[in-house]
Short mmCIF file of C-alpha atoms in Angstrom, two decimals:
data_model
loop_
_atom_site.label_atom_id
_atom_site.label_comp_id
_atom_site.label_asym_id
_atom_site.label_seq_id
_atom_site.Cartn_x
_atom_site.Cartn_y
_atom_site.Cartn_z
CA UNK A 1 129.60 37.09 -12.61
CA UNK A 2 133.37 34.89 -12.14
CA UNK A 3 132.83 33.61 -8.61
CA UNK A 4 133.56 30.29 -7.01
CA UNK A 5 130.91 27.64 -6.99
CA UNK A 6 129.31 27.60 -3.17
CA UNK A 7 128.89 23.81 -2.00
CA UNK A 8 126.53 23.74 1.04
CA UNK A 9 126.49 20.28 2.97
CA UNK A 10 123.68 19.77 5.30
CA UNK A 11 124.36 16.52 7.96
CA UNK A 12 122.33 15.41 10.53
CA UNK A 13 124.94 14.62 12.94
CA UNK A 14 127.80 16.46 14.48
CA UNK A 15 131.41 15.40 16.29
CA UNK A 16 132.32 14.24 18.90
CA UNK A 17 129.25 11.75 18.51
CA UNK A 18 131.24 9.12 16.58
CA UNK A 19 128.47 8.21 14.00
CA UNK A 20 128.88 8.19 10.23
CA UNK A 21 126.90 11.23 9.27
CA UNK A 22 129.00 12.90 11.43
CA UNK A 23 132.21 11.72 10.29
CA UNK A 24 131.75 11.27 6.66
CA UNK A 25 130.67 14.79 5.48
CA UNK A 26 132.98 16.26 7.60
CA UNK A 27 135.65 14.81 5.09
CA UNK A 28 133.91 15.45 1.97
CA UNK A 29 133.85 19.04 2.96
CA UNK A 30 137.88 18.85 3.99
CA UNK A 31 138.03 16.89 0.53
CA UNK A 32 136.18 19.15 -1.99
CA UNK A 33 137.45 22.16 -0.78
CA UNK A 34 141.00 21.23 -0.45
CA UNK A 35 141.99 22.49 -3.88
CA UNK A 36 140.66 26.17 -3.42
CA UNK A 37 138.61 25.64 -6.50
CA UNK A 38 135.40 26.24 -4.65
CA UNK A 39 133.87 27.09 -1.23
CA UNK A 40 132.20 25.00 0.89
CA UNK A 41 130.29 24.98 3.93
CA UNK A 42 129.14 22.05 5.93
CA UNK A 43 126.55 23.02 8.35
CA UNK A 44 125.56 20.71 11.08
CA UNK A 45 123.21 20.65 14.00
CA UNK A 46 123.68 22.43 17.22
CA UNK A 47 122.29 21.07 20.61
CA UNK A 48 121.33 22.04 23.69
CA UNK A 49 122.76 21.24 26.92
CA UNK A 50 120.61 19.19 27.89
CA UNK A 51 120.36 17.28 24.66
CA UNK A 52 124.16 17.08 24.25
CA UNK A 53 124.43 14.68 27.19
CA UNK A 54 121.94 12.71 25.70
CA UNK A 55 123.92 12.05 22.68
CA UNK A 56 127.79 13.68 23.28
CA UNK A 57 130.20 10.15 24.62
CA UNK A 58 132.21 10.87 27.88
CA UNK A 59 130.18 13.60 29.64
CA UNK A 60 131.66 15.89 26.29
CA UNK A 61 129.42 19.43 26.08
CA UNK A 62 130.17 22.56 24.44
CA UNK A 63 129.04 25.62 25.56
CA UNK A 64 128.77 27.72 22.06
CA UNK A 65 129.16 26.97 18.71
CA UNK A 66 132.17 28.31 18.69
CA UNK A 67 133.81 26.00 21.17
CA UNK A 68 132.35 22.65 19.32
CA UNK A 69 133.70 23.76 15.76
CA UNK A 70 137.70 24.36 17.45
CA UNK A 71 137.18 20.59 18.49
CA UNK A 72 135.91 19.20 15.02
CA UNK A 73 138.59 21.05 13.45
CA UNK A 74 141.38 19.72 15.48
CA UNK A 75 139.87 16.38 15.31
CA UNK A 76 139.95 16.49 11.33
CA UNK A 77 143.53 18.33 11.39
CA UNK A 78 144.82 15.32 13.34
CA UNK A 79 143.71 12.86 10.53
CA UNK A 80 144.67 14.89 7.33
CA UNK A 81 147.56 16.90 8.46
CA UNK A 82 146.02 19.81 5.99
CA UNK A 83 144.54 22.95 7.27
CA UNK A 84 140.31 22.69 5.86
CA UNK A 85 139.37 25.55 3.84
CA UNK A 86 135.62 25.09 4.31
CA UNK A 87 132.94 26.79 6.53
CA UNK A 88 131.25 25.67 9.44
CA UNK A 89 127.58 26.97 10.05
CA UNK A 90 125.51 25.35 12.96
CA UNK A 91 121.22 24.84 12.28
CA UNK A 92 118.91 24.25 15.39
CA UNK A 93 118.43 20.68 16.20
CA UNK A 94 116.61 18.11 18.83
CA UNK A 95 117.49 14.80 20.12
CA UNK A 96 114.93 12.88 19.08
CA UNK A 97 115.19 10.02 22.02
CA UNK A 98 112.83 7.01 20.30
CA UNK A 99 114.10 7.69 17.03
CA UNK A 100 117.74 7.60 18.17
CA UNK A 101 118.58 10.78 16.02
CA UNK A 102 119.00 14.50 15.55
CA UNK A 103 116.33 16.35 13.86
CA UNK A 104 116.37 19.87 12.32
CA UNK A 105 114.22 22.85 13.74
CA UNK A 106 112.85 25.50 11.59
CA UNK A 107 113.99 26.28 8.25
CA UNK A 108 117.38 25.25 8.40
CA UNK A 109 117.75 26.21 4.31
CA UNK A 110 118.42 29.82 5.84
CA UNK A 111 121.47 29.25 7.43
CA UNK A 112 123.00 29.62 3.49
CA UNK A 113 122.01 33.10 2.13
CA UNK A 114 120.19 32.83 -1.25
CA UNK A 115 123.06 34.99 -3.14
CA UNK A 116 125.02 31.55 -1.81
CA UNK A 117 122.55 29.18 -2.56
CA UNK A 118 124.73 27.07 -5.71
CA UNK A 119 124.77 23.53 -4.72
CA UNK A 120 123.24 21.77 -1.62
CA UNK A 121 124.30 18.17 -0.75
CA UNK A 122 121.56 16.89 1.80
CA UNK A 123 123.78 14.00 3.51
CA UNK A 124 120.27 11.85 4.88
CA UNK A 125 118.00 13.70 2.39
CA UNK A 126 114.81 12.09 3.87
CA UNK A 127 115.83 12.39 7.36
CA UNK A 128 116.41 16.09 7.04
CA UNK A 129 112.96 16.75 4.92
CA UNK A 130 110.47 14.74 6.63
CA UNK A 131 109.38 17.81 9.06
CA UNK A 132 110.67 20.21 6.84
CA UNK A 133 108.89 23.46 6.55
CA UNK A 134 110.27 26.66 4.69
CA UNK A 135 111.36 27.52 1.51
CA UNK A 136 111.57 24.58 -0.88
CA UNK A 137 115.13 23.15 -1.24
CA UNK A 138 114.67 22.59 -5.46
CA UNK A 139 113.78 26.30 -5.55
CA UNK A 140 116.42 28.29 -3.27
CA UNK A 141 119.41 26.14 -4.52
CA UNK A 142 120.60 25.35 -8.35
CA UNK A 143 121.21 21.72 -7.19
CA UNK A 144 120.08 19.63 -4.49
CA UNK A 145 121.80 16.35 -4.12
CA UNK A 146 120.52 13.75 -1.76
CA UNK A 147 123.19 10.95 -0.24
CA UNK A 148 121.48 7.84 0.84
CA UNK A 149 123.24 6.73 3.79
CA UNK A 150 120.71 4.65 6.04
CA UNK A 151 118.77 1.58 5.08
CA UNK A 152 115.92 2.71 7.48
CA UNK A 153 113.39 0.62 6.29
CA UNK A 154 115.39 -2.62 7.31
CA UNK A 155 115.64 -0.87 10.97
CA UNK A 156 111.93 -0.39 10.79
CA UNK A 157 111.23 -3.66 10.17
CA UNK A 158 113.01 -5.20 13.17
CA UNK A 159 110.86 -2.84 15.10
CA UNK A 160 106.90 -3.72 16.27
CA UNK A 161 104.58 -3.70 13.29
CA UNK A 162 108.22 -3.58 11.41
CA UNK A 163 106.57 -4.49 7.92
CA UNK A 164 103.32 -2.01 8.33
CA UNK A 165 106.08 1.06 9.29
CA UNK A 166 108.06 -0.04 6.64
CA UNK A 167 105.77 0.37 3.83
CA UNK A 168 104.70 3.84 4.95
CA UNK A 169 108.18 4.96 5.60
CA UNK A 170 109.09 3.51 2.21
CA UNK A 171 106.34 6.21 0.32
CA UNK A 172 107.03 9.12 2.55
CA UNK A 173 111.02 8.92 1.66
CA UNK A 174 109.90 8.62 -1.95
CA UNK A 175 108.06 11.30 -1.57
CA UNK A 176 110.01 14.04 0.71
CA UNK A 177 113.27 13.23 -1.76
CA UNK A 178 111.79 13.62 -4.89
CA UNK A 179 110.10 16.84 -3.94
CA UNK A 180 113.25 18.11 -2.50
CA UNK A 181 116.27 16.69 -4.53
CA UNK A 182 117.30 17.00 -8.24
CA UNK A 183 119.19 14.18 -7.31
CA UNK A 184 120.09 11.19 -6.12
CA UNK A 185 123.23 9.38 -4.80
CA UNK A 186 122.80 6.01 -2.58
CA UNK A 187 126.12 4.55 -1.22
CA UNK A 188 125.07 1.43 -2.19
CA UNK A 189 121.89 -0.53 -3.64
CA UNK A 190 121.01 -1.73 0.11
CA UNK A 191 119.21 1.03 0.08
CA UNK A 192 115.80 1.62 -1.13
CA UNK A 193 115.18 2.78 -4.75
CA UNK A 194 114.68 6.20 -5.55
CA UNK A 195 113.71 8.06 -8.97
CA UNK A 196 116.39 10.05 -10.71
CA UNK A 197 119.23 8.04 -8.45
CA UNK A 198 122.40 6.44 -8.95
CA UNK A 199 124.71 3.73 -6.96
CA UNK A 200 127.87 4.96 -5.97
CA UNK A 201 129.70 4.58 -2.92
CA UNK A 202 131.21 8.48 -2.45
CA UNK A 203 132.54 7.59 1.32
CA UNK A 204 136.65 7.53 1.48
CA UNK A 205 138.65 6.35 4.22
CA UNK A 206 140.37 8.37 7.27
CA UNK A 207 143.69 8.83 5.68
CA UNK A 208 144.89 8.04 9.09
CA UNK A 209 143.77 3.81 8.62
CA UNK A 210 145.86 4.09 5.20
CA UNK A 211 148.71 4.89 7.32
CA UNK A 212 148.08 2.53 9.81
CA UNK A 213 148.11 -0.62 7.40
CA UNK A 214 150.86 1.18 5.21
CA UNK A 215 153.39 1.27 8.07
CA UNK A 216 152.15 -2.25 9.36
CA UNK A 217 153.47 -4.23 6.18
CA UNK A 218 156.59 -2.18 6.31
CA UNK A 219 157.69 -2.78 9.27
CA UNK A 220 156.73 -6.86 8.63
CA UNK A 221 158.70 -6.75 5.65
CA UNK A 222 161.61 -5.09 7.50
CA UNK A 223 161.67 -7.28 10.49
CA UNK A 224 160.44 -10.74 8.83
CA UNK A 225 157.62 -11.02 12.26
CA UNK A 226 153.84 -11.30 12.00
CA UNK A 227 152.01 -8.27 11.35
CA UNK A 228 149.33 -9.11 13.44
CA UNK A 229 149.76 -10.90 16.89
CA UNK A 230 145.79 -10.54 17.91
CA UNK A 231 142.76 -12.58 16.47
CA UNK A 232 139.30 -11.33 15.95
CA UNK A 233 137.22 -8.22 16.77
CA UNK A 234 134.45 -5.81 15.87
CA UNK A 235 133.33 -2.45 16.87
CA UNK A 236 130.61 -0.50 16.13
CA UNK A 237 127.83 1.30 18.14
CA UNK A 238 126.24 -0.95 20.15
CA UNK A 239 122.84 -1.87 19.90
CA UNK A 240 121.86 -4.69 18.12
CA UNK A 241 120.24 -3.74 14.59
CA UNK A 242 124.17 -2.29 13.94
CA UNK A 243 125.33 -6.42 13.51
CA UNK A 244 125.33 -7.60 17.31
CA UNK A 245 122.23 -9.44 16.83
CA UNK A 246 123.78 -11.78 13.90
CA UNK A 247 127.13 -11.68 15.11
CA UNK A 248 126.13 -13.23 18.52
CA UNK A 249 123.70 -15.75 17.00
CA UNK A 250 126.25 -16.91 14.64
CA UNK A 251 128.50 -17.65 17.58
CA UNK A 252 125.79 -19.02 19.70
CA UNK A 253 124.73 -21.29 17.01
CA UNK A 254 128.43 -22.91 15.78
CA UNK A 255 130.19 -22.65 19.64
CA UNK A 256 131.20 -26.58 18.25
CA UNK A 257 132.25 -25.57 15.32
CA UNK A 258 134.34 -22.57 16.54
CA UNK A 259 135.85 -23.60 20.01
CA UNK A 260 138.75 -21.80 20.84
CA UNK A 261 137.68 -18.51 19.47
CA UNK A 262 138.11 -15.78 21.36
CA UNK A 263 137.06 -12.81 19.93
CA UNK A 264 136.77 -8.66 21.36
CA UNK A 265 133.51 -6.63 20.91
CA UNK A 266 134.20 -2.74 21.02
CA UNK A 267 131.04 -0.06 21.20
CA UNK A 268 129.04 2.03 23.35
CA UNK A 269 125.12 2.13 22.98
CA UNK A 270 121.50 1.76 24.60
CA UNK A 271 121.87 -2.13 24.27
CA UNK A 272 125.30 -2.65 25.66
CA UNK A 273 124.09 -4.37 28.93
CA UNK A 274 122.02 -6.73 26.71
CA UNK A 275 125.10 -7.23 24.32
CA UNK A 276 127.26 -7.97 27.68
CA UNK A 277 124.43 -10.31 29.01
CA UNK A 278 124.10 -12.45 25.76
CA UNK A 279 128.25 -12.56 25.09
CA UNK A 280 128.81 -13.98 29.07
CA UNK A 281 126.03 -17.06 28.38
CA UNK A 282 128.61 -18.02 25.54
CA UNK A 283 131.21 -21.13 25.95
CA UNK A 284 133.37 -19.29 23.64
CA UNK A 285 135.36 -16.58 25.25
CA UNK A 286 133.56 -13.44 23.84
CA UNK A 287 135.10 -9.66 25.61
CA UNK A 288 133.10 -6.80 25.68
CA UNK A 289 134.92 -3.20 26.18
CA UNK A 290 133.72 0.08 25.86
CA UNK A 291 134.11 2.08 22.41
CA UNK A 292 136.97 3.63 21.05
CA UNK A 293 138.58 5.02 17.92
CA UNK A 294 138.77 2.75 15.75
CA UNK A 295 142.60 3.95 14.75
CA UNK A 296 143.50 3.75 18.74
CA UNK A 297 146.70 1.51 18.80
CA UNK A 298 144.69 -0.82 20.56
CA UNK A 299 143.27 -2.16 17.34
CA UNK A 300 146.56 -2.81 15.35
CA UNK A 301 147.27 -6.08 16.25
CA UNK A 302 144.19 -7.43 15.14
CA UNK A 303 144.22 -9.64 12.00
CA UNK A 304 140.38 -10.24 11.25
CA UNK A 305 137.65 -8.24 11.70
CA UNK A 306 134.05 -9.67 11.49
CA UNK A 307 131.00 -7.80 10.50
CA UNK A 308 127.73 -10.28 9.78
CA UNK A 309 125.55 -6.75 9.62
CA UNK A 310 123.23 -6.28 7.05
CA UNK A 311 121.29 -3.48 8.30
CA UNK A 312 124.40 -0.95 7.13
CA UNK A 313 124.65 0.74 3.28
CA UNK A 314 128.89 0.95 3.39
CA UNK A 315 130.50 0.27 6.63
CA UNK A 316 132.52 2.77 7.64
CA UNK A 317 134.60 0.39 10.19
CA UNK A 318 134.77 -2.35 7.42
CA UNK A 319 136.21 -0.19 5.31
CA UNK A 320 138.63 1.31 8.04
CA UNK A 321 139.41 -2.53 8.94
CA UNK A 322 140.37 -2.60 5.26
CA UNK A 323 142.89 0.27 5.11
CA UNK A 324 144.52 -1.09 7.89
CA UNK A 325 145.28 -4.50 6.44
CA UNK A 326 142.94 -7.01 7.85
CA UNK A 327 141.30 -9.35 6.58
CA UNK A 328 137.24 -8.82 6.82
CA UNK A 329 134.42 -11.68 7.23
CA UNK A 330 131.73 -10.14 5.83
CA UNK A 331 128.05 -11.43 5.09
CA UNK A 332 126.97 -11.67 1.15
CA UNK A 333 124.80 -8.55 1.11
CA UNK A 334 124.30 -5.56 -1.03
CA UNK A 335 126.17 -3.09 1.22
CA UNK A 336 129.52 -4.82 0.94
CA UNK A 337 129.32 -4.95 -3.20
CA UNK A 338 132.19 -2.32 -3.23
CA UNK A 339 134.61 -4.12 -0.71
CA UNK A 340 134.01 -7.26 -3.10
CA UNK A 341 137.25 -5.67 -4.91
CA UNK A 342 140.08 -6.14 -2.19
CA UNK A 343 141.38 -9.24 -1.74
CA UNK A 344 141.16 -9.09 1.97
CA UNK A 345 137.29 -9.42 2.29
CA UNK A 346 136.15 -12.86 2.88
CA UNK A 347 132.23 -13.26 1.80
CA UNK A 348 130.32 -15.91 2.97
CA UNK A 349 126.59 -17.01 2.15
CA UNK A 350 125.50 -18.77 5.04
CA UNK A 351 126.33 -20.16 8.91
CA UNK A 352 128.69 -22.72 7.51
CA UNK A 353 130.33 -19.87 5.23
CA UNK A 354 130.87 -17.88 8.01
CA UNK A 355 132.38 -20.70 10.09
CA UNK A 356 134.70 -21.29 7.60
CA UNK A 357 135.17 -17.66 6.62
CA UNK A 358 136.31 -17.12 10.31
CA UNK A 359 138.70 -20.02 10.92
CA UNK A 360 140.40 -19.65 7.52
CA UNK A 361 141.18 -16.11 8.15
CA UNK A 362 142.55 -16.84 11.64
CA UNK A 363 144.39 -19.57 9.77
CA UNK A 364 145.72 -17.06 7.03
CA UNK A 365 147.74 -13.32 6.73
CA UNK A 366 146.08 -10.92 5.33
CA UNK A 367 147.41 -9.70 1.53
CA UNK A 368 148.85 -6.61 1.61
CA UNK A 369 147.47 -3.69 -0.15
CA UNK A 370 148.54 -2.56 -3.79
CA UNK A 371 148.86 1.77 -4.39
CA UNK A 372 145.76 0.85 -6.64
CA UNK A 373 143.30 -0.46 -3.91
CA UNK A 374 144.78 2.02 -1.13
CA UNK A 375 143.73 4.97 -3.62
CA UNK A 376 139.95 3.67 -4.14
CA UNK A 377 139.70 3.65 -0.46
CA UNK A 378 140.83 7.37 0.18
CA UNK A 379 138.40 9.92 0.43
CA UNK A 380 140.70 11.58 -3.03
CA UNK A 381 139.24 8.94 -4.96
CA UNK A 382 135.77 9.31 -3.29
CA UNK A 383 135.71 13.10 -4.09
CA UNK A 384 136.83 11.91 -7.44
CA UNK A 385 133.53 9.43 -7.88
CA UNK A 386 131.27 12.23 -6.07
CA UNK A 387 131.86 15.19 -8.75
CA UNK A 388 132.03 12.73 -11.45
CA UNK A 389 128.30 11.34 -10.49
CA UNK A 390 127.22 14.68 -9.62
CA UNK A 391 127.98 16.22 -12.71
CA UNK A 392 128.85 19.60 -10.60
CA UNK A 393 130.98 21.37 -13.17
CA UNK A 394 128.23 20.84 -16.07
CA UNK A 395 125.35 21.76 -14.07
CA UNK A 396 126.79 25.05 -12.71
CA UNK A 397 127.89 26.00 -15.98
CA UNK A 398 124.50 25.25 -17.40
CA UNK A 399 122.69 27.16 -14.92
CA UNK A 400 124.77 30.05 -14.77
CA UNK A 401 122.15 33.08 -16.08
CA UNK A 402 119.83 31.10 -16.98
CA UNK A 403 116.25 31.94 -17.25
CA UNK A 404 114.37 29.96 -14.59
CA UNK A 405 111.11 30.23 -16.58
CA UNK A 406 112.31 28.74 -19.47
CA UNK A 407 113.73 25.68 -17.34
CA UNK A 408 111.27 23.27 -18.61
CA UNK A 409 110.69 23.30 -22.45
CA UNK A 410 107.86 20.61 -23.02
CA UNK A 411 104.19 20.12 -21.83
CA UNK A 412 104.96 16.74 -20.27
CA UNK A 413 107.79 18.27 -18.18
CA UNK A 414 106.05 21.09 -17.06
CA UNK A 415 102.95 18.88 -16.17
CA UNK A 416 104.96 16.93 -13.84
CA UNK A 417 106.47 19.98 -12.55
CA UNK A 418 102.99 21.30 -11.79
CA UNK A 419 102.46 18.14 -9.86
CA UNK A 420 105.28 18.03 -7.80
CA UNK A 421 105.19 21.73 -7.02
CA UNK A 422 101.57 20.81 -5.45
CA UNK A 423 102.48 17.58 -3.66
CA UNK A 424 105.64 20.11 -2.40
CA UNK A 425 103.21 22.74 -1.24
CA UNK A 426 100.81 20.26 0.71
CA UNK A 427 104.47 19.25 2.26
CA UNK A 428 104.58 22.56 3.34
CA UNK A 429 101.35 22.89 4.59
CA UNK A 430 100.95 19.90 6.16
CA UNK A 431 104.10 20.22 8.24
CA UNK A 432 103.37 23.92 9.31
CA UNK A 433 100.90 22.93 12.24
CA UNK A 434 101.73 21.37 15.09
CA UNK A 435 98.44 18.63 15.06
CA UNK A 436 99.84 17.35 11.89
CA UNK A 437 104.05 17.73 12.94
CA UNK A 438 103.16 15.21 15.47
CA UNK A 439 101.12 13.10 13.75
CA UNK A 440 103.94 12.85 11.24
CA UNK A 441 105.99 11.83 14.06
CA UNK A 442 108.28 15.13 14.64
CA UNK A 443 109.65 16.40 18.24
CA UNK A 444 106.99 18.39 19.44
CA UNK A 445 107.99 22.33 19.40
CA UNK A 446 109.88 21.73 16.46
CA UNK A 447 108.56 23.78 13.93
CA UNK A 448 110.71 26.93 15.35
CA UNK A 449 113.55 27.23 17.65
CA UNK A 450 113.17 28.17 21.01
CA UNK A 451 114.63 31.24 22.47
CA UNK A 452 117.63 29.47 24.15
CA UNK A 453 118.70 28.35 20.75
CA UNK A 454 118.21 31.12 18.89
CA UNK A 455 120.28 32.89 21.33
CA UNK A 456 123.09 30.65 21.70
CA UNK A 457 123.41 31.15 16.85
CA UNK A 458 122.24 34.31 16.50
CA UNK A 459 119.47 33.87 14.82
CA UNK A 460 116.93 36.37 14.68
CA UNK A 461 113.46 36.88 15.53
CA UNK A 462 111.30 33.84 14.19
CA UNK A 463 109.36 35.35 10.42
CA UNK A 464 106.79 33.53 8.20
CA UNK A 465 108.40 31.44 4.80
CA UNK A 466 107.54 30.90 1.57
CA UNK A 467 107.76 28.22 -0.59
#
């Protein structure tokens, strides 16, 4: 049968909540099905009321699915000028409020019909299998491909009993991704290891930043004045595992060293008091404002941006910051490998690098930006390093009519097919009572959706799965 291959990404987070597995596979689905050469679907979790002012910025609420998918799509039609071929499909999902994320309900694998069921990209593989239960992923879809975006053991870790929740949290992400994905993608080696996986940052830039910095070294060129008129900032959500906690220690440590800074902190979150409290006990003059698009003309006259985190994989701001021109202070971790490239990124090792980081690119303008380096930081290019990793083409064609009980030839592969099939069915079992779902830590009243949701998609009556 000649049909399009059908790409199904799975997110845990929606717009307008500003986070990056919200924002990111929205634009790989724009992206990959931008050409027509294959359909896509992004589906993404649909809230409550109730839940929706929990996590939705400025009192935003929707009241159908209908009504949050216009907004997405004007948000993304604003950035890329194109008109998105893709799908939208909404799954049941809960605010979970000590973990600080959305978790699926049910078996959100149903929202693609199996005659669909070519490709699935699980953007947060663990985070969207831990309380799975329903039809296994590997054996509904041709291809499941995890992307590693969170380094959640390093949040775990700042936590109490950090290094104890760690090293649980470590196994069970082993475990739910291996059972679940054919493979593996992690944005950068920050993350934790996982069989069958590969490093590559498949993230692209807001075409709207590239604009920003394009047009800002034009019109310096054209006029012969300073690009950038404002000194340093950051932005980000605010609590203090997302860089906060470094950035204000840094300043608190070297207010000597770096008198006369003055420097802007942008971001909403559940430690923003804190962040405000900490920033006025400062000598140096350290502003804190509420959050805002990062592309808001507010930000254009900055020159430097400074991100100490190490609890991110890729940035998304740092490489926004990037697009637009600036120069970025960023600390000598794994997650910044790829910015390493552009000339604009300023590592440092230590306090005194990051002192002198800091004052040398207040001292300094920022180089601007060849076609080359623009290009790696569009999402083209990222779509580019995405099918190339994933291998799409090959696999589809390979699995087109093929005999799925001839898939594994030798004894050694079927034995360890045997034995992930059982530690997948215990999975299942495990997570299909309620005693265990909480003991595993999932929302209680999870394991179906209630009636309100299941009114507000469609979906019909709740029915028994199998693996």
């Amino acid at each position: 049968m000649d049909r399009k291959q059908h790409i199904a990404i799975f997110t845990t987070a929606s717009l307008p909540w500003m986070t990056g597995t919200a924002v990111n596979p929205l634009f790989r689905a724009a992206y990959l099905a931008k050409d027509g050469e294959r359909k896509v679907t992004l589906v993404i979790p649909w809230l409550s009321l109730k839940d929706q002012k929990l996590v939705y910025p400025n009192n935003t609420a929707f009241g159908s699915p209908s009504e949050q998918e216009s907004f997405i799509r004007q948000w993304l039609e604003e950035r890329t000028a194109f008109i998105s071929g893709f799908a939208i499909r909404f799954y049941p999902g809960k605010f979970a409020v000590d973990k600080r994320s959305i978790l699926p309900v049910g078996d959100i694998s149903e929202i693609i019909p199996d005659e669909e069921a070519d490709i699935a990209v699980l953007e947060e593989p663990e985070h969207l299998t831990w309380f799975h239960h329903g039809k296994r992923w590997k054996t509904k879809f041709r291809l499941v491909i995890g992307i590693i975006h969170t380094n959640y053991l390093e949040y775990v870790k700042r936590e109490k009993n950090g290094q104890f929740q760690a090293f649980l949290l470590k196994y069970v992400n082993s475990w739910v991704v291996s059972i679940y994905c054919h493979k593996v993608i992690r944005l950068s080696a920050a993350t934790q290891y996982y069989p069958r996986s590969i490093i590559c940052n498949v993230h692209g830039v807001n075409p709207k930043f590239l604009e920003i910095g394009k047009e800002r070294f034009e019109q310096q060129h054209s006029s012969n004045h300073q690009a950038f008129t404002k000194g340093a900032y950051y932005i980000g959500k605010m609590i203090w595992n997302k860089g906060y906690g470094e950035l204000l220690q840094l300043l608190n440590n070297h207010q000597k060293e770096l008198a006369g800074l003055e420097i802007d902190l942008y971001g909403n979150g559940e430690d923003s008091d804190q962040v405000k409290e900490a920033a006025n006990k400062l000598k140096l003059t350290v502003r804190v404002h509420p959050g805002r698009d990062h592309a808001d003309p507010l930000f254009h006259d900055y020159k430097v941006f400074l991100n100490p985190s190490t609890t991110d994989v890729v940035c998304t701001t740092t490489a926004e910051a990037l697009a637009m021109g600036k120069i970025v202070v960023c600390a000598n971790h794994r997650s910044n490998d790829f910015f390493k490239q552009f000339p604009n990124c300023r590592i440092y090792d230590d306090d005194n690098g990051f002192v002198e980081a800091t004052c040398k690119a207040l001292s300094e303008e920022p180089v601007p930006l060849t076609d080359a380096q623009r290009y790696e930081l569009s999402w083209e290019a990222a779509t580019e390093r995405f099918l190339k990793v994933s291998e799409l083409n090959q696999v589809f064609a390979t699995e087109r009519g093929k005999n799925s009980s001839k898939e594994f030839a030798s004894v050694s592969l079927n034995l360890w097919k045997s034995m992930e099939d059982t530690s997948a069915y215990f999975h299942y079992l495990a997570l299909g009572f309620e005693t265990t779902r909480r003991a595993f830590g999932a929302i209680p009243g999870s394991l179906q959706p209630d009636e309100e949701q299941r009114k507000e998609l469609g979906l019909a009556t709740s029915s028994k799965h199998s693996l």
